[in-house]
PDB file of C-alpha atoms and ligand atoms in Angstrom:
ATOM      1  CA  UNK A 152      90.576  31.807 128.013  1.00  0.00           C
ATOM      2  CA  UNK A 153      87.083  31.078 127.820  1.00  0.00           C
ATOM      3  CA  UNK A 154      84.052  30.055 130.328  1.00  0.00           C
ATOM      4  CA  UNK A 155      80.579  28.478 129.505  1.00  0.00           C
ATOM      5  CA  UNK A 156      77.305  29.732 131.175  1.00  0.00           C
ATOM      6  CA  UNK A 157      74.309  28.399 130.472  1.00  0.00           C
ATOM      7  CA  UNK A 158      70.849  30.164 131.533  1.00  0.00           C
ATOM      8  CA  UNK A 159      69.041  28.634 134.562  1.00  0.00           C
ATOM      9  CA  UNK A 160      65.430  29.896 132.883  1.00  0.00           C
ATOM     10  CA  UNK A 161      64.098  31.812 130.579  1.00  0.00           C
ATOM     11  CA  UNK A 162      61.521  35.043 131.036  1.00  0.00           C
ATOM     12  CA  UNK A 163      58.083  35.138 129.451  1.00  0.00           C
ATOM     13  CA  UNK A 164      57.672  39.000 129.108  1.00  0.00           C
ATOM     14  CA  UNK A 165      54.254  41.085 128.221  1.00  0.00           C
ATOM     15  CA  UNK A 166      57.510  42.346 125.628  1.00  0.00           C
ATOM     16  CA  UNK A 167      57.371  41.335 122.194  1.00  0.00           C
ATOM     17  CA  UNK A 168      59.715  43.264 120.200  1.00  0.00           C
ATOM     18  CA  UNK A 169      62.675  45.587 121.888  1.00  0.00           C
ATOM     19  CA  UNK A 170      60.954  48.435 120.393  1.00  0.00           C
ATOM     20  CA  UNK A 171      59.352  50.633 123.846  1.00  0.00           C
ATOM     21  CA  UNK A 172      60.749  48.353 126.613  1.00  0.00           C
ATOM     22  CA  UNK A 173      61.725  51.188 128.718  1.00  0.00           C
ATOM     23  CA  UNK A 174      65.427  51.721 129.251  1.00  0.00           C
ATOM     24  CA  UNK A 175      65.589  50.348 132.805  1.00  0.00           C
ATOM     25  CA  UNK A 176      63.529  48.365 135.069  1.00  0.00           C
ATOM     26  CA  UNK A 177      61.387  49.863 137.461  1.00  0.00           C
ATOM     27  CA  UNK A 178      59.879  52.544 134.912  1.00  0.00           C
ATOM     28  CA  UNK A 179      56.796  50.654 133.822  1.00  0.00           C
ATOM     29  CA  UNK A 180      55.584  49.167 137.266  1.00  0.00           C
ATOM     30  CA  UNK A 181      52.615  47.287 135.204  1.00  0.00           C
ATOM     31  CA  UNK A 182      55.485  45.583 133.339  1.00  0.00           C
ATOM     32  CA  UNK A 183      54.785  41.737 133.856  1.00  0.00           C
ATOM     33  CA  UNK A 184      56.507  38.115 133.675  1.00  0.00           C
ATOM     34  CA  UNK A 185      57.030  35.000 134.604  1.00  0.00           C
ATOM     35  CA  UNK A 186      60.815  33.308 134.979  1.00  0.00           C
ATOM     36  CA  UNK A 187      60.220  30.086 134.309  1.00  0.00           C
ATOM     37  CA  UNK A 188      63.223  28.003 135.399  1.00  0.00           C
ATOM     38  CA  UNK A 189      64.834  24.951 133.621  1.00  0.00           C
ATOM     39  CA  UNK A 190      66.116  21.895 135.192  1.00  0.00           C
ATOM     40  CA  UNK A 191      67.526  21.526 137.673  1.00  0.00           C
ATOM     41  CA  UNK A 192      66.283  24.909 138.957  1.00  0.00           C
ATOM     42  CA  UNK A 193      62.965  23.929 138.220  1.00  0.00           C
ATOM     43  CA  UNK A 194      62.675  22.518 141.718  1.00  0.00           C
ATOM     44  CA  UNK A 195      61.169  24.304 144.223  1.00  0.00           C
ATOM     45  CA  UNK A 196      64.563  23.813 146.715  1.00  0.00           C
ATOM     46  CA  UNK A 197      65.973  26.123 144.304  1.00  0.00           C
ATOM     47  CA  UNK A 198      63.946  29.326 145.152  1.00  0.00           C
ATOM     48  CA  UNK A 199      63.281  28.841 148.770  1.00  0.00           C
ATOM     49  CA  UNK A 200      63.451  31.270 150.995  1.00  0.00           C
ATOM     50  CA  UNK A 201      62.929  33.926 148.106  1.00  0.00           C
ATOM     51  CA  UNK A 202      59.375  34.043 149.467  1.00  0.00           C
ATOM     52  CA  UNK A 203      61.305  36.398 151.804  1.00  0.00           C
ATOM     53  CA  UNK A 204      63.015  38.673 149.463  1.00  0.00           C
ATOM     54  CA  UNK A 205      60.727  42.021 147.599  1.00  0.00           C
ATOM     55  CA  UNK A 206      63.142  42.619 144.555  1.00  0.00           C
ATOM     56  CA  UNK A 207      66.105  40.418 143.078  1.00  0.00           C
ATOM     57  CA  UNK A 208      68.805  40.595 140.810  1.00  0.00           C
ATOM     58  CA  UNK A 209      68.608  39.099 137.578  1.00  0.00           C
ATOM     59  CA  UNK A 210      71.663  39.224 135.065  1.00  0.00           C
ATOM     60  CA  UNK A 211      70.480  37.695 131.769  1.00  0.00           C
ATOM     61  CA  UNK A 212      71.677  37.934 128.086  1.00  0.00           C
ATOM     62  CA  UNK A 213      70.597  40.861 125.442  1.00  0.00           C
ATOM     63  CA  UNK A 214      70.222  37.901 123.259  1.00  0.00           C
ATOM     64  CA  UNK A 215      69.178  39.986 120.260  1.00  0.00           C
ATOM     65  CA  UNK A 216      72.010  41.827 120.545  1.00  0.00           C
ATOM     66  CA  UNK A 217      74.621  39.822 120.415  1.00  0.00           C
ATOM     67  CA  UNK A 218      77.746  40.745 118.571  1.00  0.00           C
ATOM     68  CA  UNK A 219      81.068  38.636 117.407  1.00  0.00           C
ATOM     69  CA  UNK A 220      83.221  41.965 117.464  1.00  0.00           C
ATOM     70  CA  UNK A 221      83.316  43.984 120.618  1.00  0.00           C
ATOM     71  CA  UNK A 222      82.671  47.437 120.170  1.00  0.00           C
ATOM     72  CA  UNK A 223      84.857  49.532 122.533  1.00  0.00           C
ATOM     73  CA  UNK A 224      82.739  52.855 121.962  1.00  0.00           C
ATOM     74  CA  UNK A 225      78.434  52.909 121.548  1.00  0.00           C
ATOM     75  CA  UNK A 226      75.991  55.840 120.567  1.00  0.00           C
ATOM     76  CA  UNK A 227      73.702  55.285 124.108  1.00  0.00           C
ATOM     77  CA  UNK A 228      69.885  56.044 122.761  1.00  0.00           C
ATOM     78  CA  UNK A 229      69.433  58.171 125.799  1.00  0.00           C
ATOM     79  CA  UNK A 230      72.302  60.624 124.800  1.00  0.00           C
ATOM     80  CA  UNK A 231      70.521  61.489 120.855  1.00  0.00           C
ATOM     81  CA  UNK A 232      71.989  58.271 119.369  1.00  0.00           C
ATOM     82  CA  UNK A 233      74.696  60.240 118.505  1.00  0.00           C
ATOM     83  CA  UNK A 234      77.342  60.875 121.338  1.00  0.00           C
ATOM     84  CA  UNK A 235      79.377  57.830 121.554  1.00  0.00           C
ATOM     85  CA  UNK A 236      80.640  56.962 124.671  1.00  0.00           C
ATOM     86  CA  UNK A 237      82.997  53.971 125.760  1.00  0.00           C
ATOM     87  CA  UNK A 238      80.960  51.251 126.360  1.00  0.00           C
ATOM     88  CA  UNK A 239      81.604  50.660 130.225  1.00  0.00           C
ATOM     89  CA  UNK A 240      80.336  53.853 130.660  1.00  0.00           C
ATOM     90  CA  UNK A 241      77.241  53.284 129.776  1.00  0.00           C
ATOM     91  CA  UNK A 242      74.040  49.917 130.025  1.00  0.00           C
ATOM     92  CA  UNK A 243      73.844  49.657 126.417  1.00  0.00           C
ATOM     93  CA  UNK A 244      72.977  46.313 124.836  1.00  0.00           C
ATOM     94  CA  UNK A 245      75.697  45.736 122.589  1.00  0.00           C
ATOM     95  CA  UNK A 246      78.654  45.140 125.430  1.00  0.00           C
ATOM     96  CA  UNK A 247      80.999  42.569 125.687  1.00  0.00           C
ATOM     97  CA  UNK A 248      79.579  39.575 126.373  1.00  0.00           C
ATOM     98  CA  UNK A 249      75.751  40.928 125.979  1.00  0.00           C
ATOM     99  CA  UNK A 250      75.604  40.703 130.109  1.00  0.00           C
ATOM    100  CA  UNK A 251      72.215  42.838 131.102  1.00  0.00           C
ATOM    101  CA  UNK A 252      71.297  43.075 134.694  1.00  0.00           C
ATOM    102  CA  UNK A 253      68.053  44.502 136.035  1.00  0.00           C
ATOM    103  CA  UNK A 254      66.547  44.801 139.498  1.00  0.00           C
ATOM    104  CA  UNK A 255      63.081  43.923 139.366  1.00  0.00           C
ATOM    105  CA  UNK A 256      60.047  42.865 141.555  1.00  0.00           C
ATOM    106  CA  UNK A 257      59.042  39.630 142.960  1.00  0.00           C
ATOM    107  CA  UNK A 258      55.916  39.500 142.857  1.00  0.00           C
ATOM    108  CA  UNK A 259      54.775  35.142 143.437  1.00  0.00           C
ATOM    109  CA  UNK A 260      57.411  32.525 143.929  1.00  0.00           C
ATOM    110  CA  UNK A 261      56.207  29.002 142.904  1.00  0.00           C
ATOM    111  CA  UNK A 262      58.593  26.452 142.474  1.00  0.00           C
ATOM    112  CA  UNK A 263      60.280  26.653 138.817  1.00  0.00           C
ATOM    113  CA  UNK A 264      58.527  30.117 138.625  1.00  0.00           C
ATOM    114  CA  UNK A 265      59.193  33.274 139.504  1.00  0.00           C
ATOM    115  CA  UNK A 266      56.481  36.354 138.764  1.00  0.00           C
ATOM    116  CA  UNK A 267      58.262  39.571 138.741  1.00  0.00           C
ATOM    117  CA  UNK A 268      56.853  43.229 137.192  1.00  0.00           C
ATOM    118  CA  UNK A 269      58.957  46.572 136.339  1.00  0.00           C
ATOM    119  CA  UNK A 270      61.250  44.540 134.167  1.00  0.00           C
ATOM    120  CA  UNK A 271      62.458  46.000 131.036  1.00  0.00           C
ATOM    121  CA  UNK A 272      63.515  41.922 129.437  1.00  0.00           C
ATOM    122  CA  UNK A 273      62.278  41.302 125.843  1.00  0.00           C
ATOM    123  CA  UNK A 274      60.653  37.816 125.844  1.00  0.00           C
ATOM    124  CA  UNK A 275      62.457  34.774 125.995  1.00  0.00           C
ATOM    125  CA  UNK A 276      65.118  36.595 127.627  1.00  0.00           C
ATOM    126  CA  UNK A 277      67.732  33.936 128.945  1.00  0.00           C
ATOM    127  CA  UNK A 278      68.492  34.727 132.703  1.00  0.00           C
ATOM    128  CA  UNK A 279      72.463  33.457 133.433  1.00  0.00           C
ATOM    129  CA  UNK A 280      71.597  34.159 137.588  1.00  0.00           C
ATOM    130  CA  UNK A 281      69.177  35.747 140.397  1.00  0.00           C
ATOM    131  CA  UNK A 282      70.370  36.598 143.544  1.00  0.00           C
ATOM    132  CA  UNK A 283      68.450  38.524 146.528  1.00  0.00           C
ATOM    133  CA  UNK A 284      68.743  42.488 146.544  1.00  0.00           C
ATOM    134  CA  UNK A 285      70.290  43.582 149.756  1.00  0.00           C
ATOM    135  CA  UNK A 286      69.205  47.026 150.569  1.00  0.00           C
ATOM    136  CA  UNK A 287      71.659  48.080 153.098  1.00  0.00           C
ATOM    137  CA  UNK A 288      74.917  46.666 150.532  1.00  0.00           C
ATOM    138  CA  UNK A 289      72.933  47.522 146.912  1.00  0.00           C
ATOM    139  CA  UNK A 290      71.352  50.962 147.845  1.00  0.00           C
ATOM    140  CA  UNK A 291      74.404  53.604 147.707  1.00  0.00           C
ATOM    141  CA  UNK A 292      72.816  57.076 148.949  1.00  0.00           C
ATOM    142  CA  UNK A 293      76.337  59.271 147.984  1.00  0.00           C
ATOM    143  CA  UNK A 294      76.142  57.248 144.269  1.00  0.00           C
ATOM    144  CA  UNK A 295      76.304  59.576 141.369  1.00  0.00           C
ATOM    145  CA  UNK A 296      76.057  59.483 137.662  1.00  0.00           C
ATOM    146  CA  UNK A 297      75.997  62.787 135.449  1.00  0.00           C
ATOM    147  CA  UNK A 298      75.420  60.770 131.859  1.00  0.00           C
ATOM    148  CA  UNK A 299      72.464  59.865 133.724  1.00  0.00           C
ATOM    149  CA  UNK A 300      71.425  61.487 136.638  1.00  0.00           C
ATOM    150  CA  UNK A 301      67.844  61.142 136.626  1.00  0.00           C
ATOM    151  CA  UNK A 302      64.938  59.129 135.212  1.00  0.00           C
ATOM    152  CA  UNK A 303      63.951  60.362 131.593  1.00  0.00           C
ATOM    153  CA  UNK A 304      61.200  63.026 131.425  1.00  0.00           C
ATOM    154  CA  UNK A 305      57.857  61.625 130.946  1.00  0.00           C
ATOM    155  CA  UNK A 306      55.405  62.714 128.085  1.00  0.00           C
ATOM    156  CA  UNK A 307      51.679  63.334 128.309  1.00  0.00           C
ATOM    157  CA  UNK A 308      49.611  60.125 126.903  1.00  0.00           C
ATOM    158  CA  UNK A 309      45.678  60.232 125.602  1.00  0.00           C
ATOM    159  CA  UNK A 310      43.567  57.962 124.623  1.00  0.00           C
ATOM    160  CA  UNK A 311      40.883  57.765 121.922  1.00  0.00           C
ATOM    161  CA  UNK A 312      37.903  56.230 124.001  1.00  0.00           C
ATOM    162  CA  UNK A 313      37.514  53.759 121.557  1.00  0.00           C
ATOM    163  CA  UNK A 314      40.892  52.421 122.205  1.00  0.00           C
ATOM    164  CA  UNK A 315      40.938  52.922 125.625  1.00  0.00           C
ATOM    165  CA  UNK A 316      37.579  50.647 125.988  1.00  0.00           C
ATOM    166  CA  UNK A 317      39.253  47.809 123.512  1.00  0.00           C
ATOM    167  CA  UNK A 318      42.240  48.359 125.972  1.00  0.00           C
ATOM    168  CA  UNK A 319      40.288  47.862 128.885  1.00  0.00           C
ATOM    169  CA  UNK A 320      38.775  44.896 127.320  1.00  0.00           C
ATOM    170  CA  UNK A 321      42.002  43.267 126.292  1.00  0.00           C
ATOM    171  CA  UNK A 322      43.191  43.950 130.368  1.00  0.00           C
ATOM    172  CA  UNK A 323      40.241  41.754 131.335  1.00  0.00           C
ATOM    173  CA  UNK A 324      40.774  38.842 129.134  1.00  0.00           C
ATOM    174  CA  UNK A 325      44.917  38.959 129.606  1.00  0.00           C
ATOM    175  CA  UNK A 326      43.917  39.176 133.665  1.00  0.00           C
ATOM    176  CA  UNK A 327      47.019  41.718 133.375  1.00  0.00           C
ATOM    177  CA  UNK A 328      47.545  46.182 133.740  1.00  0.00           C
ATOM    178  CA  UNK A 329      47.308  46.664 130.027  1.00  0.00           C
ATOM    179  CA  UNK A 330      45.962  49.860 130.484  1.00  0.00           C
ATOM    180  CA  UNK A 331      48.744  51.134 132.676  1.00  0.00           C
ATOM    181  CA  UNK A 332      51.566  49.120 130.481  1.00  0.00           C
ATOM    182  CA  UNK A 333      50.680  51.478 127.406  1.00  0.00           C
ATOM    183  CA  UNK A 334      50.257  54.557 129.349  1.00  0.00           C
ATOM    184  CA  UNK A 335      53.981  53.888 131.607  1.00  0.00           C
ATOM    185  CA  UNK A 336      55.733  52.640 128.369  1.00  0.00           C
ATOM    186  CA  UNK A 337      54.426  55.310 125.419  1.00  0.00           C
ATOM    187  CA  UNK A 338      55.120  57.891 128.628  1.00  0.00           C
ATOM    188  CA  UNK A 339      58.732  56.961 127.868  1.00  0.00           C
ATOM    189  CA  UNK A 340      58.851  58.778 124.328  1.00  0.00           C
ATOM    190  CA  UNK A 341      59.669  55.424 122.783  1.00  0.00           C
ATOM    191  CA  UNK A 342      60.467  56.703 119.281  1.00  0.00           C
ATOM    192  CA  UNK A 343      64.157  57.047 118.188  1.00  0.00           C
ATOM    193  CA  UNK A 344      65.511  60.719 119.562  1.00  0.00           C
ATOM    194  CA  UNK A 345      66.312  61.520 115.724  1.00  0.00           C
ATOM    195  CA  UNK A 346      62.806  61.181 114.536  1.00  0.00           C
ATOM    196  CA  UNK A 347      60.730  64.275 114.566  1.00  0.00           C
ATOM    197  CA  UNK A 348      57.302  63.025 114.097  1.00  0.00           C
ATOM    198  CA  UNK A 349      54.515  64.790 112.567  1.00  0.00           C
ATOM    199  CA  UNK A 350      51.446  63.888 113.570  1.00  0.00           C
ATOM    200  CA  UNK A 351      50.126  61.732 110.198  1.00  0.00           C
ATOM    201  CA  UNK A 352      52.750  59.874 111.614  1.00  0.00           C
ATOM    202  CA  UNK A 353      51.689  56.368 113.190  1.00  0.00           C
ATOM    203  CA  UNK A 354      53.687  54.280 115.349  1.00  0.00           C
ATOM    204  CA  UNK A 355      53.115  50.477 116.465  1.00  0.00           C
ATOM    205  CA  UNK A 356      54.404  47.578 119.310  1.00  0.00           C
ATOM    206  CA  UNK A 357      53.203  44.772 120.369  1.00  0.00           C
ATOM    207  CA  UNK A 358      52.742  44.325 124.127  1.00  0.00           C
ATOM    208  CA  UNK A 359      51.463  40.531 124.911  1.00  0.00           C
ATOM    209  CA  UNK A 360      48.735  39.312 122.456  1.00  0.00           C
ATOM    210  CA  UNK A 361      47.804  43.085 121.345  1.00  0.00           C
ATOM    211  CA  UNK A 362      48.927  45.747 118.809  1.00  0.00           C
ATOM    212  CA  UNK A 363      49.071  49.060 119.994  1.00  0.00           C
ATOM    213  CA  UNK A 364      49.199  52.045 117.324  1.00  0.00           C
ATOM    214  CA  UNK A 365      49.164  55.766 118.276  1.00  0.00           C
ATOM    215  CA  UNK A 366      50.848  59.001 116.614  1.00  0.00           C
ATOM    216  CA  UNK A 367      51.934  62.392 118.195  1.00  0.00           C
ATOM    217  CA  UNK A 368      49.430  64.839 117.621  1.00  0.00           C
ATOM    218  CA  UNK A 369      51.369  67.484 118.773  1.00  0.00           C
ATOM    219  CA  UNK A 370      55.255  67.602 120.121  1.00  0.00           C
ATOM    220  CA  UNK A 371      55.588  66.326 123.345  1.00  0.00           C
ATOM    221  CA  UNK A 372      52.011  64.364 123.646  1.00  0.00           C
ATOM    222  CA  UNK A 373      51.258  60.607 122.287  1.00  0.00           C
ATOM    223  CA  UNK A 374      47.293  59.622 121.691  1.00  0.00           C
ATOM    224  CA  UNK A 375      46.828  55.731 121.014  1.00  0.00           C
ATOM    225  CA  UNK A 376      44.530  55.093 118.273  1.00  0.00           C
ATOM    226  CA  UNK A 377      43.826  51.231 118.460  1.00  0.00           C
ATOM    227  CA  UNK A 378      44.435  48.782 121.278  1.00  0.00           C
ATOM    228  CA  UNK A 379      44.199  45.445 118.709  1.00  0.00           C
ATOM    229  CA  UNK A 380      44.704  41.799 118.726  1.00  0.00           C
ATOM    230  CA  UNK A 381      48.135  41.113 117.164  1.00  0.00           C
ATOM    231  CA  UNK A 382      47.582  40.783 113.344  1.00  0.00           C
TER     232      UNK A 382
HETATM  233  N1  SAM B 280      68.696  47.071 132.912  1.00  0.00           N
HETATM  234  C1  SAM B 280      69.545  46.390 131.964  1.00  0.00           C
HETATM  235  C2  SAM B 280      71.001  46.770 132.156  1.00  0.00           C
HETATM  236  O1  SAM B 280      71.261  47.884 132.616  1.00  0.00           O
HETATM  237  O2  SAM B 280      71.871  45.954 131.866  1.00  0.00           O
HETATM  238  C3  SAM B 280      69.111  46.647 130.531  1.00  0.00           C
HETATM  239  C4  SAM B 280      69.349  48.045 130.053  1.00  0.00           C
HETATM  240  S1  SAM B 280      69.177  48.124 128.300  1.00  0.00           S
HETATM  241  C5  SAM B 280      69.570  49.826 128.023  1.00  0.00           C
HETATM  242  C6  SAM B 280      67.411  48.075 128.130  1.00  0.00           C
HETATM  243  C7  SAM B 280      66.983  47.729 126.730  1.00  0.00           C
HETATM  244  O3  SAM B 280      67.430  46.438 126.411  1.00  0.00           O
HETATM  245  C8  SAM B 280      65.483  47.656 126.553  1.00  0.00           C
HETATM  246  O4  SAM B 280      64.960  48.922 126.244  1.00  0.00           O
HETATM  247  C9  SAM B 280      65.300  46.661 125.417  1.00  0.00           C
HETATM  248  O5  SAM B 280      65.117  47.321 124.186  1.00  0.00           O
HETATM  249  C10 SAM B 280      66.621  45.904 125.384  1.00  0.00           C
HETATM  250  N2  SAM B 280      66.462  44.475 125.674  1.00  0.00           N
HETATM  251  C11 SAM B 280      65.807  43.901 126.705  1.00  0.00           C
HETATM  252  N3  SAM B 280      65.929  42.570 126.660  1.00  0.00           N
HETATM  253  C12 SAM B 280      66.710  42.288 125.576  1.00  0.00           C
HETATM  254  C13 SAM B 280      67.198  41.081 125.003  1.00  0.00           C
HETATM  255  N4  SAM B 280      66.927  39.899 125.538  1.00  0.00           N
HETATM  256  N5  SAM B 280      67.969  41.172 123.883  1.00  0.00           N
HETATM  257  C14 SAM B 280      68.264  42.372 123.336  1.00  0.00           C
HETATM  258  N6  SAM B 280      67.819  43.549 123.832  1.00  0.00           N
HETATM  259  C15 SAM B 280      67.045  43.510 124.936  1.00  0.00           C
END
């Protein structure tokens, strides 16, 4: 048996590329979008009454990382990459029908547009639903989880002050927390757990029109180099 679903919008994301979205909403508050809704969600009878609402719901598809087989068992990044662990037991992209849901903030609510920030949604993200979050039914105080029982350590981030000022510029232009989008994401570790980097070692994303580049100049500690428009 099968069912259609087709996405009510789509998210423009300060996310270019999946590499440093953090692994769950909420960890990069200066994380930005905009939902824009298609037809006939487009109209503003759709969202009102979310003028009312701080956070929502949205369950969207990984859609660069969907799969025709199902994989049963996945290597979660946040274990190493290489403990593999059934695949209900853990939010990794590749899942049976590529389902992600995040909790994220409104920020604006215009009709056909939402504006939400601490979202960890690649751009162009399609979004199947949103629905309200309901502290007293979504906020379990007894909840546990021992795969991942608390948020991942953070790392120390620098700056060159030449790249901080072309940062800084870049923030002004975009009218957008560029500053504090490098420092919460690259705070993350974002390089793959297997990679020990030395410190010749450069590393690159893209975060909305700009290239950011830094290395590790020692274990444990990132320094951005260049803050650059996207070549
Ligand atoms: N909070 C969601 C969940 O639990 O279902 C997503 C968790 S998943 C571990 C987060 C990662 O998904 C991000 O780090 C990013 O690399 C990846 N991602 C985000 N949007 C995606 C998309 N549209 N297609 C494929 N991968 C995506």
């Amino acid at each position: 048996m099968s069912y259609q679903v087709s996405p009510v919008g789509f998210v423009r994301s300060c996310f270019k590329e999946k590499f440093a979205i953090p692994r769950q909403p909420q960890l990069a508050p200066a994380a930005r979008g905009v939902l824009e809704l298609v037809a006939p969600f487009d109209q503003g009878e759709a969202v009102q009454g979310l003028e009312q609402v701080s956070h929502v719901w949205l369950l969207f598809l990984f859609h660069q990382a969907l799969e025709d087989k199902p994989r049963l068992k996945v290597r979660p990044p946040r274990l190493g990459g290489n403990t593999s662990m059934g695949v209900f037991a853990t939010r990794a992209t590749h899942r049976p029908n590529g389902i992600g849901q995040s909790v994220v903030k409104l920020d604006k609510v215009e009709p056909g547009r939402l504006w939400i920030s601490g979202i960890d949604l690649l751009d162009g993200t399609p979004v199947l639903d949103i629905k309200p979050y309901v502290p007293y039914a979504d906020i379990v105080d007894a909840a546990t989880n021992a795969i991942a029982s608390d948020a991942p350590p953070l790392i120390g981030v620098q700056w060159l002050k030449a790249a901080l000022q072309q940062a800084q510029g870049h923030a002004q232009r975009l009218g957008e927390p560029l500053v504090e989008l490098i420092e919460q994401c690259l705070a993350q570790d974002p390089r793959p757990a297997y990679q020990v980097p030395t410190s010749e070692r450069e590393y690159g994303v893209r975060f909305w029109d700009v290239d950011v580049r830094w290395h590790y100049p020692e274990p444990g500690m990132i320094c951005v180099l260049e803050v650059v428009p996207a070549g």
